[in-house]
Short mmCIF file of N, CA, C and O in Angstrom, two decimals:
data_model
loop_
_atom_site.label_atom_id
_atom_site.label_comp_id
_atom_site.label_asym_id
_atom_site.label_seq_id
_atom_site.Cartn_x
_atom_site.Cartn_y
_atom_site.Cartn_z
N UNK A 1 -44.52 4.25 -42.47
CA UNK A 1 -45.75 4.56 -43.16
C UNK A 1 -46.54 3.30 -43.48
O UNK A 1 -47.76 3.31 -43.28
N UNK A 2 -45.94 2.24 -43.94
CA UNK A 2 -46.45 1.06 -43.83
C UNK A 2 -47.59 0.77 -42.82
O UNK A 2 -48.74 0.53 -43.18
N UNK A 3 -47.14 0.82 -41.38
CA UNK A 3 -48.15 1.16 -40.23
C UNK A 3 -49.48 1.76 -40.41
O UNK A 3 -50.45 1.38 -39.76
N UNK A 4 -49.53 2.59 -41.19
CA UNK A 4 -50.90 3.37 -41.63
C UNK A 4 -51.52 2.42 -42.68
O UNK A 4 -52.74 2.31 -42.84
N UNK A 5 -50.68 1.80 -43.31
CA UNK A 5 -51.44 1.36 -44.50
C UNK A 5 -52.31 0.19 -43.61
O UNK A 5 -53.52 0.00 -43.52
N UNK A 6 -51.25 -0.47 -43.04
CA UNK A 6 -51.92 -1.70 -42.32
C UNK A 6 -53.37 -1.59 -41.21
O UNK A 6 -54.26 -2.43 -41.10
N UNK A 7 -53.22 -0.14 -40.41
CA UNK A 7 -54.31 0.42 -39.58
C UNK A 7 -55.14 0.43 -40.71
O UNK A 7 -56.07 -0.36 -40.55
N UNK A 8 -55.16 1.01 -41.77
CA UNK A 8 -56.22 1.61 -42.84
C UNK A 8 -56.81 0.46 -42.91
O UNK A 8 -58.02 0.46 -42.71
N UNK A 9 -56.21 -0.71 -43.19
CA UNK A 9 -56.59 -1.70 -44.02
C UNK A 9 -57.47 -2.73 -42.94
O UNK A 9 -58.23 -3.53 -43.47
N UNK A 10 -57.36 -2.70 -41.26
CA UNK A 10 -57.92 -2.89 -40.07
C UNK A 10 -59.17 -2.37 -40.24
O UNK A 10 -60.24 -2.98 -40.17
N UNK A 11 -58.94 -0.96 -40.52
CA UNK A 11 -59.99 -0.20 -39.86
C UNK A 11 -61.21 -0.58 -41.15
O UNK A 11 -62.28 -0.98 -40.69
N UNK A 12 -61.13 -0.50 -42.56
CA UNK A 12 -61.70 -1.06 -43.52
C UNK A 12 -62.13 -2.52 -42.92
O UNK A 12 -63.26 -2.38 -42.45
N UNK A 13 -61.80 -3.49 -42.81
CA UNK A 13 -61.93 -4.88 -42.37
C UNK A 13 -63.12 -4.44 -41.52
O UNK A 13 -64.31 -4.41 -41.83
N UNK A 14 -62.44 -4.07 -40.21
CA UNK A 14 -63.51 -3.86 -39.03
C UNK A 14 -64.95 -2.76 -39.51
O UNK A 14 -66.05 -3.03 -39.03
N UNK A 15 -64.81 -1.61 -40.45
CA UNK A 15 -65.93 -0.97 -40.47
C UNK A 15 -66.98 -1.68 -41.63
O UNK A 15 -68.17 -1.36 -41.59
N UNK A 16 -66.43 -2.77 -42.78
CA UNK A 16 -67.16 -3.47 -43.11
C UNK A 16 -67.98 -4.47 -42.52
O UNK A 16 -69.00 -4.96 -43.00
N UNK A 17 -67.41 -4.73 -41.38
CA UNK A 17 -67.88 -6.24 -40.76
C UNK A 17 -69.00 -5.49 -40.06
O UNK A 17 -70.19 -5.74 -40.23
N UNK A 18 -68.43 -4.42 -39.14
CA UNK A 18 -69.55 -3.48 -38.35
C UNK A 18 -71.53 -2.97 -39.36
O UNK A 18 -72.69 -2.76 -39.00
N UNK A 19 -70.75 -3.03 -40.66
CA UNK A 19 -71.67 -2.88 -41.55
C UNK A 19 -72.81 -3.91 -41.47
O UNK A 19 -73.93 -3.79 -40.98
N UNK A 20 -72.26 -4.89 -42.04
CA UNK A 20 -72.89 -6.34 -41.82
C UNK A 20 -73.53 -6.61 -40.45
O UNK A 20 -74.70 -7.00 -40.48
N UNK A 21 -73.07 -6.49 -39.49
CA UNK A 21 -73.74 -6.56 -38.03
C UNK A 21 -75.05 -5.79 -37.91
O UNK A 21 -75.97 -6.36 -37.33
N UNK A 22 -75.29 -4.35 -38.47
CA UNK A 22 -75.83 -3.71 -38.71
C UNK A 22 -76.88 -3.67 -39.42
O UNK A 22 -77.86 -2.98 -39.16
N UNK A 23 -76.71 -4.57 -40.58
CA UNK A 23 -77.31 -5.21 -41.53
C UNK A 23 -78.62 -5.88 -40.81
O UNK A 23 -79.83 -5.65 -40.92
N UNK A 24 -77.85 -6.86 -39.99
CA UNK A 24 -78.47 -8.20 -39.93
C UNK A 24 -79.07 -7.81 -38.76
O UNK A 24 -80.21 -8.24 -38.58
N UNK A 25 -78.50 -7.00 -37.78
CA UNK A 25 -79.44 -6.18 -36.97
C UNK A 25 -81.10 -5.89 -36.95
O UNK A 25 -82.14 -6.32 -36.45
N UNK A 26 -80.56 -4.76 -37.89
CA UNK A 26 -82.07 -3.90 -38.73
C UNK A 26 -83.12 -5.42 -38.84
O UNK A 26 -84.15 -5.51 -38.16
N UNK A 27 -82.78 -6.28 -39.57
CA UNK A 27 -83.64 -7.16 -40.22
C UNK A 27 -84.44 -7.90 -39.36
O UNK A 27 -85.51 -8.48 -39.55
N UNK A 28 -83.39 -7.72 -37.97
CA UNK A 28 -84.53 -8.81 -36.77
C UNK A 28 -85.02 -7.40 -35.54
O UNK A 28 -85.62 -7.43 -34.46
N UNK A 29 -84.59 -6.57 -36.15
CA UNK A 29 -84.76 -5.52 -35.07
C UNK A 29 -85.81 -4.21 -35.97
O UNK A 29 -85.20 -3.14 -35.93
N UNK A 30 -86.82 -4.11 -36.55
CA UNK A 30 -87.00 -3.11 -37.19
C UNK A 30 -87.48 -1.69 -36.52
O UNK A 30 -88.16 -0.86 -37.11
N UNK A 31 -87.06 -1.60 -35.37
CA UNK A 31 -87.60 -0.16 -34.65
C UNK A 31 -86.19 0.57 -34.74
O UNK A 31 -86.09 1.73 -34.31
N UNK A 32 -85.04 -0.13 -35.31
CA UNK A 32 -83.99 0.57 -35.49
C UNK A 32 -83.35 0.86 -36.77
O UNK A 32 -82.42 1.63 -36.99
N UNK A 33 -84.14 -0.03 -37.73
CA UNK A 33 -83.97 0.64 -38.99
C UNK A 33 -83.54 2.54 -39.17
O UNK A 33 -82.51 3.15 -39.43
N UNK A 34 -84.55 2.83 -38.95
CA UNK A 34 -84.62 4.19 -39.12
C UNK A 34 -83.13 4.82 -38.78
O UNK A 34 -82.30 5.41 -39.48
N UNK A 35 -83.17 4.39 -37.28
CA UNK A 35 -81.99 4.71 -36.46
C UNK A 35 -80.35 4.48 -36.98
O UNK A 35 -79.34 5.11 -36.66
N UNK A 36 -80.56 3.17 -38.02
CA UNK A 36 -79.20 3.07 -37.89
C UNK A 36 -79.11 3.24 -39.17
O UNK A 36 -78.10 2.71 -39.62
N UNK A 37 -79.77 3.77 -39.95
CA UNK A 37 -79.50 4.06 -41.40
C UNK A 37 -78.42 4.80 -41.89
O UNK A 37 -77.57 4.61 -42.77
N UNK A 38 -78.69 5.76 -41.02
CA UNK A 38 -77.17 6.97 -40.98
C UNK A 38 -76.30 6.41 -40.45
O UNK A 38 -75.37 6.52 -41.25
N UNK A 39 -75.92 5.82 -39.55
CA UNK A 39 -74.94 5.29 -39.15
C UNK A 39 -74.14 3.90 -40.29
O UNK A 39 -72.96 3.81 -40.64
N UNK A 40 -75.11 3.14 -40.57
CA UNK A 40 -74.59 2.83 -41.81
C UNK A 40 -73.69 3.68 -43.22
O UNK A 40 -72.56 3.40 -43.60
N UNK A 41 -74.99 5.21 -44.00
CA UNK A 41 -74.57 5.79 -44.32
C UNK A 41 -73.15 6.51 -43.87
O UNK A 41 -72.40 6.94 -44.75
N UNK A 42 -72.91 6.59 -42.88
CA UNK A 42 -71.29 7.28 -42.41
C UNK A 42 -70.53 6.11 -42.85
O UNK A 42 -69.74 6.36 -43.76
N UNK A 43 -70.58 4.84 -42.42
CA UNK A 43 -69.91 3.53 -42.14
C UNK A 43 -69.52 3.53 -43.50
O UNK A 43 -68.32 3.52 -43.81
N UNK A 44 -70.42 3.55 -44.31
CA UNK A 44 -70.07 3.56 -46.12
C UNK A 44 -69.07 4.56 -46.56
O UNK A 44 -68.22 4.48 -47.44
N UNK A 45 -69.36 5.56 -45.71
CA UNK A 45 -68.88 7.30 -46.41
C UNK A 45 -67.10 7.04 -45.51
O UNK A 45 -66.03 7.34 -46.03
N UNK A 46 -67.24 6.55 -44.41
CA UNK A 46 -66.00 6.06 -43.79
C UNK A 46 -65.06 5.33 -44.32
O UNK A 46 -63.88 5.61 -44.13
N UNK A 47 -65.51 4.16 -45.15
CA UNK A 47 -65.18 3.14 -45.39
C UNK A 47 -64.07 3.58 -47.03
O UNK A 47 -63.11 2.96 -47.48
N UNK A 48 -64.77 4.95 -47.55
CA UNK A 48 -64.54 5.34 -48.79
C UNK A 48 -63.12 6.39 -48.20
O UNK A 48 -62.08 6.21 -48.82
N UNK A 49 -63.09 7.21 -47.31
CA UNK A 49 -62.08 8.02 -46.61
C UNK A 49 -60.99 6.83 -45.96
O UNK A 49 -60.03 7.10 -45.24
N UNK A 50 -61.26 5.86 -46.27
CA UNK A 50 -60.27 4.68 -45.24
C UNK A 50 -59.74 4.35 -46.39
O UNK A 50 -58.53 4.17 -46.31
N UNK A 51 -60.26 4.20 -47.56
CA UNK A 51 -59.89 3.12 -48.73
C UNK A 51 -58.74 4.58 -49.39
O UNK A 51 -57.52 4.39 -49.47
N UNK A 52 -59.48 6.17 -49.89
CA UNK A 52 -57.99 6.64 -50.11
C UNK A 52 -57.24 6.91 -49.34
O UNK A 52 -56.12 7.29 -49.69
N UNK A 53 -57.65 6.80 -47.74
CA UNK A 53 -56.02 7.07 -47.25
C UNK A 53 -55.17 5.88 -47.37
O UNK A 53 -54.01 6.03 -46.98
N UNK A 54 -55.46 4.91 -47.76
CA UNK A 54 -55.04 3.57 -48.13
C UNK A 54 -53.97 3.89 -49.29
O UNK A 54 -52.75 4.05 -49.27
N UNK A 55 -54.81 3.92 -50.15
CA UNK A 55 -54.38 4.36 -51.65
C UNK A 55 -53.25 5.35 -51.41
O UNK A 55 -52.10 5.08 -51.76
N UNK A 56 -53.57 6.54 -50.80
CA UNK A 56 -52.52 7.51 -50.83
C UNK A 56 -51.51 7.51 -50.02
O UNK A 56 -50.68 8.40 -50.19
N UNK A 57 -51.28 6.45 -48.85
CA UNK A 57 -50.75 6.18 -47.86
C UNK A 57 -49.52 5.06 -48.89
O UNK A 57 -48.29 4.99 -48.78
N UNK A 58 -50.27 4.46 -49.68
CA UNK A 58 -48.76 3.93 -50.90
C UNK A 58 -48.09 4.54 -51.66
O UNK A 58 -46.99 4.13 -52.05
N UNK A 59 -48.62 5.63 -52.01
CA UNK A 59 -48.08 6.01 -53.36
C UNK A 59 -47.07 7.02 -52.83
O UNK A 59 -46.19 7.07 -53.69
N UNK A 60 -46.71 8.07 -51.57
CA UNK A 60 -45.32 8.45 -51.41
C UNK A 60 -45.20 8.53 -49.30
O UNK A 60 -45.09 9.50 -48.54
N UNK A 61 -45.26 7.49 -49.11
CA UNK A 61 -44.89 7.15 -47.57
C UNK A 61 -44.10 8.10 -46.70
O UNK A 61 -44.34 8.61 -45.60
N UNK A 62 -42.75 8.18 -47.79
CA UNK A 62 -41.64 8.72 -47.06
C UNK A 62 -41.79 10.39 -46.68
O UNK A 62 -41.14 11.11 -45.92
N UNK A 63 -43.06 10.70 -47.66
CA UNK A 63 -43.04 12.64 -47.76
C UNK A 63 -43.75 13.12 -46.85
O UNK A 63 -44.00 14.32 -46.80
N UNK A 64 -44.24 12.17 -45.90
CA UNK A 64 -45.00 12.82 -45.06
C UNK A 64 -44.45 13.19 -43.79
O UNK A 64 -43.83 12.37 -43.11
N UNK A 65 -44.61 14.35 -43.43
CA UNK A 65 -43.58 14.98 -41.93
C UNK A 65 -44.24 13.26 -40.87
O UNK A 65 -45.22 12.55 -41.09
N UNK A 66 -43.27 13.17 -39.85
CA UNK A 66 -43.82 12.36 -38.76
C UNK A 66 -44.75 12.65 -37.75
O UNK A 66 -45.60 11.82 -37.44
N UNK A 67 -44.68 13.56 -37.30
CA UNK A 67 -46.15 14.48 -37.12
C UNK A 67 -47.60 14.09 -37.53
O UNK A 67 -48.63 13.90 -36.89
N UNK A 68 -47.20 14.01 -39.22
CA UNK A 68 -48.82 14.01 -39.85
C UNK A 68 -49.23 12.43 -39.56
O UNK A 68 -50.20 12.06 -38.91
N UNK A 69 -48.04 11.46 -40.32
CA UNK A 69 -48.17 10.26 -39.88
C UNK A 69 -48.33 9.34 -38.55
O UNK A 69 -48.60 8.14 -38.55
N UNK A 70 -48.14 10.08 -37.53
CA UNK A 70 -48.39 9.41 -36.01
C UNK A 70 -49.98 10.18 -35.80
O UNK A 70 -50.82 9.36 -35.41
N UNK A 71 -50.36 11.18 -35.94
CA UNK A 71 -51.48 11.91 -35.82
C UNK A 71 -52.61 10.88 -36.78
O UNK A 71 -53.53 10.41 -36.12
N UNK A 72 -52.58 10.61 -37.92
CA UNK A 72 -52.95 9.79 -38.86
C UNK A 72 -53.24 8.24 -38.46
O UNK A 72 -54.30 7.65 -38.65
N UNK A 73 -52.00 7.68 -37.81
CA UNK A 73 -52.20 6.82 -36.79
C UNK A 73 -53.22 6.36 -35.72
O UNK A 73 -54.01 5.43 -35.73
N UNK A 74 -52.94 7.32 -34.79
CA UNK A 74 -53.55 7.91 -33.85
C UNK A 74 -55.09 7.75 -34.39
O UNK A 74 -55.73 6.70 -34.35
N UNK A 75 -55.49 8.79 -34.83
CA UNK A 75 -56.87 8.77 -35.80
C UNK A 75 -57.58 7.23 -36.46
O UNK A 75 -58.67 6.66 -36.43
N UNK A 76 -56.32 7.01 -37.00
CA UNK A 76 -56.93 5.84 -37.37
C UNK A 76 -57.54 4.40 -36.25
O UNK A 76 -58.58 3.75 -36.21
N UNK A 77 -56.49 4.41 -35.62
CA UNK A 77 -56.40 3.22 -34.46
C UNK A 77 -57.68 3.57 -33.75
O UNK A 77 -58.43 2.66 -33.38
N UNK A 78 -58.08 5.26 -33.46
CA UNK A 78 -59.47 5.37 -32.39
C UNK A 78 -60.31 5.41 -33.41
O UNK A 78 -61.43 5.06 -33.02
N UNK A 79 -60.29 5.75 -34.82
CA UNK A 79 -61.66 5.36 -35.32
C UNK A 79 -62.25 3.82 -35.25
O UNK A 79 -63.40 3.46 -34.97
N UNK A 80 -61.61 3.38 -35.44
CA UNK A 80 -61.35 1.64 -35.31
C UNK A 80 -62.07 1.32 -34.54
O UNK A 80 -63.09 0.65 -34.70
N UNK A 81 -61.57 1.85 -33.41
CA UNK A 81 -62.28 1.63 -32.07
C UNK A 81 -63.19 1.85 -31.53
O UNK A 81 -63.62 1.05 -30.70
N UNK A 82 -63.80 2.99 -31.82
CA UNK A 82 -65.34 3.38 -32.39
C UNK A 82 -66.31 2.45 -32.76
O UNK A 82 -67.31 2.09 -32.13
N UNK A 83 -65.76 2.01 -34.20
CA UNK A 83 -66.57 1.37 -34.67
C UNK A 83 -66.53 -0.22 -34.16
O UNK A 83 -67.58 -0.81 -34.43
N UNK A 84 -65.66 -0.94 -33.57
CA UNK A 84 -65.72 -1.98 -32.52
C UNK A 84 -66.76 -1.83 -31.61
O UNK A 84 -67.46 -2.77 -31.23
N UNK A 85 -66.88 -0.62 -31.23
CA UNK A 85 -67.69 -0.38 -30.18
C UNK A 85 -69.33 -0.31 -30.28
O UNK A 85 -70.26 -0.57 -29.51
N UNK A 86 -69.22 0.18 -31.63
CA UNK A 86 -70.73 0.53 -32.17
C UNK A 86 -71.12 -0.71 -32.59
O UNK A 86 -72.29 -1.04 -32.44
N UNK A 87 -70.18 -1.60 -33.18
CA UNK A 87 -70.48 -3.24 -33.72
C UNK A 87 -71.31 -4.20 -31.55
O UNK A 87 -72.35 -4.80 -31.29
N UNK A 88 -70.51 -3.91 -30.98
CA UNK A 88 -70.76 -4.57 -29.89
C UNK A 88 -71.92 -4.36 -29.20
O UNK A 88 -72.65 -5.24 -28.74
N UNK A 89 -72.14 -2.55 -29.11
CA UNK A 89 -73.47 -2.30 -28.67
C UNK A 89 -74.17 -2.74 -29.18
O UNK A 89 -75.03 -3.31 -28.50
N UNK A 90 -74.34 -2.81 -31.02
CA UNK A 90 -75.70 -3.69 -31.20
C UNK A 90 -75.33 -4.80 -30.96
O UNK A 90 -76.07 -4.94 -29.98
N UNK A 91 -74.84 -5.67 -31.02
CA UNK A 91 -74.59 -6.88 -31.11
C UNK A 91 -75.28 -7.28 -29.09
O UNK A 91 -75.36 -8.39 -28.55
N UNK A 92 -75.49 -6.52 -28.76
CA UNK A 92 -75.78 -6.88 -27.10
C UNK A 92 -77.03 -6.79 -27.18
O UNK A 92 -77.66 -7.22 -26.22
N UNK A 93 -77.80 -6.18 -28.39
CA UNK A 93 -79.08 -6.17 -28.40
C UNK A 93 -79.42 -7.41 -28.79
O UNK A 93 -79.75 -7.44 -29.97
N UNK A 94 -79.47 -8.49 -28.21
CA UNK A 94 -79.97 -10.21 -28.94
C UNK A 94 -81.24 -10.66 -28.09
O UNK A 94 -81.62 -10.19 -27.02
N UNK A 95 -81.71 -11.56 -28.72
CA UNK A 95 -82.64 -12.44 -27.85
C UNK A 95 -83.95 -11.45 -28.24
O UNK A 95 -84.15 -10.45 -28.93
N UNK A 96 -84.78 -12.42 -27.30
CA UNK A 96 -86.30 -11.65 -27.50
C UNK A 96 -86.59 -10.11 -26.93
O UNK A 96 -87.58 -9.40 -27.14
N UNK A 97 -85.55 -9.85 -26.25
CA UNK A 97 -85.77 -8.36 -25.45
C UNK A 97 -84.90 -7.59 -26.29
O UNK A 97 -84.62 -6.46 -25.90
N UNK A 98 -84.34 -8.05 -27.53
CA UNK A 98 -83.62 -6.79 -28.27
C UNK A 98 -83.99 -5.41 -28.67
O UNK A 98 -83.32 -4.40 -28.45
N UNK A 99 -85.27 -5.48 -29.36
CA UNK A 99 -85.75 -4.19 -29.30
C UNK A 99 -85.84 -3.18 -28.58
O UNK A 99 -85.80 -1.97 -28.80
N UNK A 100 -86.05 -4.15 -27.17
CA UNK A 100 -86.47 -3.17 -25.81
C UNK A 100 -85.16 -2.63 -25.30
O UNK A 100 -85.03 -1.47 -24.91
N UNK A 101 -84.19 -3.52 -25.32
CA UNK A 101 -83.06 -2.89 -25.62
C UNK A 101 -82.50 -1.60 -26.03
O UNK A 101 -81.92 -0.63 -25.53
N UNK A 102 -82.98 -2.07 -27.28
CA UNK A 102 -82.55 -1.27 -28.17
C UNK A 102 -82.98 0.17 -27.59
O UNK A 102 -82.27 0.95 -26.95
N UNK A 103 -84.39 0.31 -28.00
CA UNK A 103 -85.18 1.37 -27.95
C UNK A 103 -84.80 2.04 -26.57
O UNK A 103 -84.96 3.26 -26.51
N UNK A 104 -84.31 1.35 -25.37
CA UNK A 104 -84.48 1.78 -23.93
C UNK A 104 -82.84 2.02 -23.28
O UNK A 104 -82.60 2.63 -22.24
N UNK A 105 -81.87 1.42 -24.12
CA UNK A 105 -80.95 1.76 -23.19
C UNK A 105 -79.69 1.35 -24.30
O UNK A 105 -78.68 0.90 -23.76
N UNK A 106 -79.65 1.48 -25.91
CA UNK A 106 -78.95 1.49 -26.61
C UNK A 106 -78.90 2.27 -27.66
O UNK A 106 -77.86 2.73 -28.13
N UNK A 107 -80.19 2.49 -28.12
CA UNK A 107 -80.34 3.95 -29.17
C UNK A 107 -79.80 5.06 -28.74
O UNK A 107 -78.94 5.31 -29.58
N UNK A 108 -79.76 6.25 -27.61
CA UNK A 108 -79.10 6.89 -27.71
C UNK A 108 -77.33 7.34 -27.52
O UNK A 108 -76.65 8.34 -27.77
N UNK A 109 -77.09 5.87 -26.90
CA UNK A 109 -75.74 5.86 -27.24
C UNK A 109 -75.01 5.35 -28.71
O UNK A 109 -73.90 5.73 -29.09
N UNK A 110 -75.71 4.62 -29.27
CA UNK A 110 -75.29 4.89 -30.82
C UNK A 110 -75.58 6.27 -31.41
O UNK A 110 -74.72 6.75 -32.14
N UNK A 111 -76.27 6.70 -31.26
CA UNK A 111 -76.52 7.93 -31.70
C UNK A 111 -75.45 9.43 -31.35
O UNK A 111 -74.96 10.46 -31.79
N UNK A 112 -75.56 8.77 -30.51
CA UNK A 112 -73.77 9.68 -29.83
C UNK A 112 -72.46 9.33 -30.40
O UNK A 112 -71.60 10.21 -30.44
N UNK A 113 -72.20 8.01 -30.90
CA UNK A 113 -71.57 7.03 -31.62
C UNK A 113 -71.16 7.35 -32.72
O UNK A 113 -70.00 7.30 -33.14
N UNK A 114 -72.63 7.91 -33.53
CA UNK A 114 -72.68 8.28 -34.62
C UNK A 114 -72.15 9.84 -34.80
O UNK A 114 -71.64 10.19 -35.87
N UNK A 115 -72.29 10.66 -33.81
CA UNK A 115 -71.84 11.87 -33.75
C UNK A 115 -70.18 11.69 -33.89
O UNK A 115 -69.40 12.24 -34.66
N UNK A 116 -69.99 10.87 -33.00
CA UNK A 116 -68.12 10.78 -32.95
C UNK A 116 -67.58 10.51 -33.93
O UNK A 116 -66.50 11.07 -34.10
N UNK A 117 -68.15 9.40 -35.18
CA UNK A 117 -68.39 8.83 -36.01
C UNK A 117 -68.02 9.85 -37.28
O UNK A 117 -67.05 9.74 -38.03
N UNK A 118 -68.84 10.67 -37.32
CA UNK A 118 -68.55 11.74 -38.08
C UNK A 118 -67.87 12.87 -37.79
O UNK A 118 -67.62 13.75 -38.62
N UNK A 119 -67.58 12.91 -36.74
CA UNK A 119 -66.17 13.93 -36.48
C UNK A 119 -65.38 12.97 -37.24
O UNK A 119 -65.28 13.11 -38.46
N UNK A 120 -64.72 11.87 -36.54
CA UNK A 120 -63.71 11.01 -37.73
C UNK A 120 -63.46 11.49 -38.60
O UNK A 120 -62.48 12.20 -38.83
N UNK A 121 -64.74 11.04 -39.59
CA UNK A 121 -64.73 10.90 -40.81
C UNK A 121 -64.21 12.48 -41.50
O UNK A 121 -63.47 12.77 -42.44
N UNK A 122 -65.10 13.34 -40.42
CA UNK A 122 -64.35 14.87 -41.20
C UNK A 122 -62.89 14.96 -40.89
O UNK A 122 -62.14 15.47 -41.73
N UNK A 123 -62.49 14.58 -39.89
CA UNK A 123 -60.68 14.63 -38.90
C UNK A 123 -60.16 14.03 -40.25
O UNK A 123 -59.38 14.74 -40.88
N UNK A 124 -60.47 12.86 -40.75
CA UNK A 124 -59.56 11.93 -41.61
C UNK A 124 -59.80 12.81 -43.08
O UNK A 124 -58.88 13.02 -43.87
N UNK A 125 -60.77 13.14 -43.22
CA UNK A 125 -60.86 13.69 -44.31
C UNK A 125 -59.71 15.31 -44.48
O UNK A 125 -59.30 15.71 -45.57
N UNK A 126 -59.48 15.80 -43.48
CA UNK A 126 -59.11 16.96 -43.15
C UNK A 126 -57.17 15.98 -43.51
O UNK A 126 -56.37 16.00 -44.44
N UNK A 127 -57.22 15.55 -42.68
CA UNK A 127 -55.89 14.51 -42.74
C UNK A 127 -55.36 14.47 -44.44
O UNK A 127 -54.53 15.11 -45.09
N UNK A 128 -56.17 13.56 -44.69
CA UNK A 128 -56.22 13.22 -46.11
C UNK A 128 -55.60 14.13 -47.42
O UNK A 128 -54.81 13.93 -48.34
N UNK A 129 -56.49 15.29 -46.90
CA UNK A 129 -55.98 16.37 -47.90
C UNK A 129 -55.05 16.83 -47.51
O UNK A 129 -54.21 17.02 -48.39
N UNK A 130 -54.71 17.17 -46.34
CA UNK A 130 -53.39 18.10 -45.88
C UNK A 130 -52.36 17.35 -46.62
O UNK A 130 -51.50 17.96 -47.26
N UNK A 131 -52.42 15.29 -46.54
CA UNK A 131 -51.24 14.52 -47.18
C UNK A 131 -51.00 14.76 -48.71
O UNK A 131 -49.98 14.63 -49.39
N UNK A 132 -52.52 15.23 -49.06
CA UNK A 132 -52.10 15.41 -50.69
C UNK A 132 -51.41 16.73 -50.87
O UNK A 132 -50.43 16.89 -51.60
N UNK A 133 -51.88 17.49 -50.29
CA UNK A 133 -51.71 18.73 -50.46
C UNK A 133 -49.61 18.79 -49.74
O UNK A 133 -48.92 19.81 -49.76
N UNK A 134 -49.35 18.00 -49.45
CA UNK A 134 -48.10 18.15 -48.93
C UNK A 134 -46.89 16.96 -49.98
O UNK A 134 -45.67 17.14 -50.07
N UNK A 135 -47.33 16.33 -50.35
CA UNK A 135 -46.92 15.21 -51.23
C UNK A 135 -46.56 16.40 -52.36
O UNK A 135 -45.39 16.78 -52.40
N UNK A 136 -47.40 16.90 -53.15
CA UNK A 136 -46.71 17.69 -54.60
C UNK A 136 -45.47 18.81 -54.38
O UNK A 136 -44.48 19.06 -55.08
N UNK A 137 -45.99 19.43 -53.00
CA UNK A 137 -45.14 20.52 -52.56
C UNK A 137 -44.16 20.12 -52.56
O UNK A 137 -43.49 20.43 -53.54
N UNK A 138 -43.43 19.15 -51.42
CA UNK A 138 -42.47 18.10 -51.21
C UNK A 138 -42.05 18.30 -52.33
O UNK A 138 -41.22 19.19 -52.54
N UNK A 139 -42.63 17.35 -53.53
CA UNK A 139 -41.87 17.29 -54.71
C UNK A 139 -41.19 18.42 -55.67
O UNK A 139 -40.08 18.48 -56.21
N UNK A 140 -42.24 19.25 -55.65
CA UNK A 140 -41.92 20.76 -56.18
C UNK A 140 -40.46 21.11 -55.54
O UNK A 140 -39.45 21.38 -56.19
N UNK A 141 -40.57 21.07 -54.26
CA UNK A 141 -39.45 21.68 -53.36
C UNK A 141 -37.81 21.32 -53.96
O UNK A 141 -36.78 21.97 -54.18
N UNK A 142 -38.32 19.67 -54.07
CA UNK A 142 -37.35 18.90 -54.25
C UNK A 142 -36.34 18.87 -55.21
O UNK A 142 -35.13 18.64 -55.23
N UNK A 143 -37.51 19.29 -56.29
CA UNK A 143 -37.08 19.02 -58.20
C UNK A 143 -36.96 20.69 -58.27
O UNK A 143 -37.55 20.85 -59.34
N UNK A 144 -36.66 21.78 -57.93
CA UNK A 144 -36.69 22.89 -58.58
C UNK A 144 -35.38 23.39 -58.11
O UNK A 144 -34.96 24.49 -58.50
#
């Protein structure tokens, strides 16, 4: 279970930094403001679903079937990867032709990005609860 904590704690690292890229993006790029606002907004809303599976990924490791935890894994490692990916596409938008870039042959694949993006975020969220929701039972089971 450790393993998860450490992916969690990756995937946090990497979707903050992706943030920042994003950031600094928008500021030299403003025809994508608009565009990547939401994608930020998820990145934030992501970043908050990464931090309690973090949290809850310490507090009882051992109660989780192996199943939930390799699936959890799994999830985690390709969201990751996602957002590597979404950090790189903009990041290819540089130089004086970034916009045109942008606007011509990178906006709608972030935007697709962003769709996957939020499946994640609902998958992990879905994750998340099933672990809480299985953690008290466990215990119930255990102690009665």
């Amino acid at each position: 279970m450790a393993d998860i904590v450490s992916i969690a704690f990756g995937a946090i690292a990497t979707t903050q930094k992706t943030s920042i890229a994003l950031f600094k993006f928008t500021r030299g790029c403003k025809e994508a403001r608009d565009d990547l606002a939401g994608i930020a907004q998820q990145l934030s809303e992501l970043t908050l679903v990464l931090e309690l599976i973090k949290e809850s990924s310490d507090v009882a490791p051992e109660s989780l079937p192996e199943a939930l935890q390799a699936q959890l894994k799994a999830m985690l490692a390709s969201c990751e990867k996602l957002v590597q990916d979404i950090e790189k596409l903009v990041a290819s938008c540089n130089g004086r032709t970034g916009a045109l870039q942008w606007t011509l042959l990178k906006k709608e694949k972030v935007t697709a990005m962003g769709a996957s993006l939020e499946a994640f975020k609902g998958g992990l969220n879905l994750a998340l609860d099933t672990a809480n929701l299985f953690v008290p039972l466990v215990s119930f089971l255990l102690y009665t």
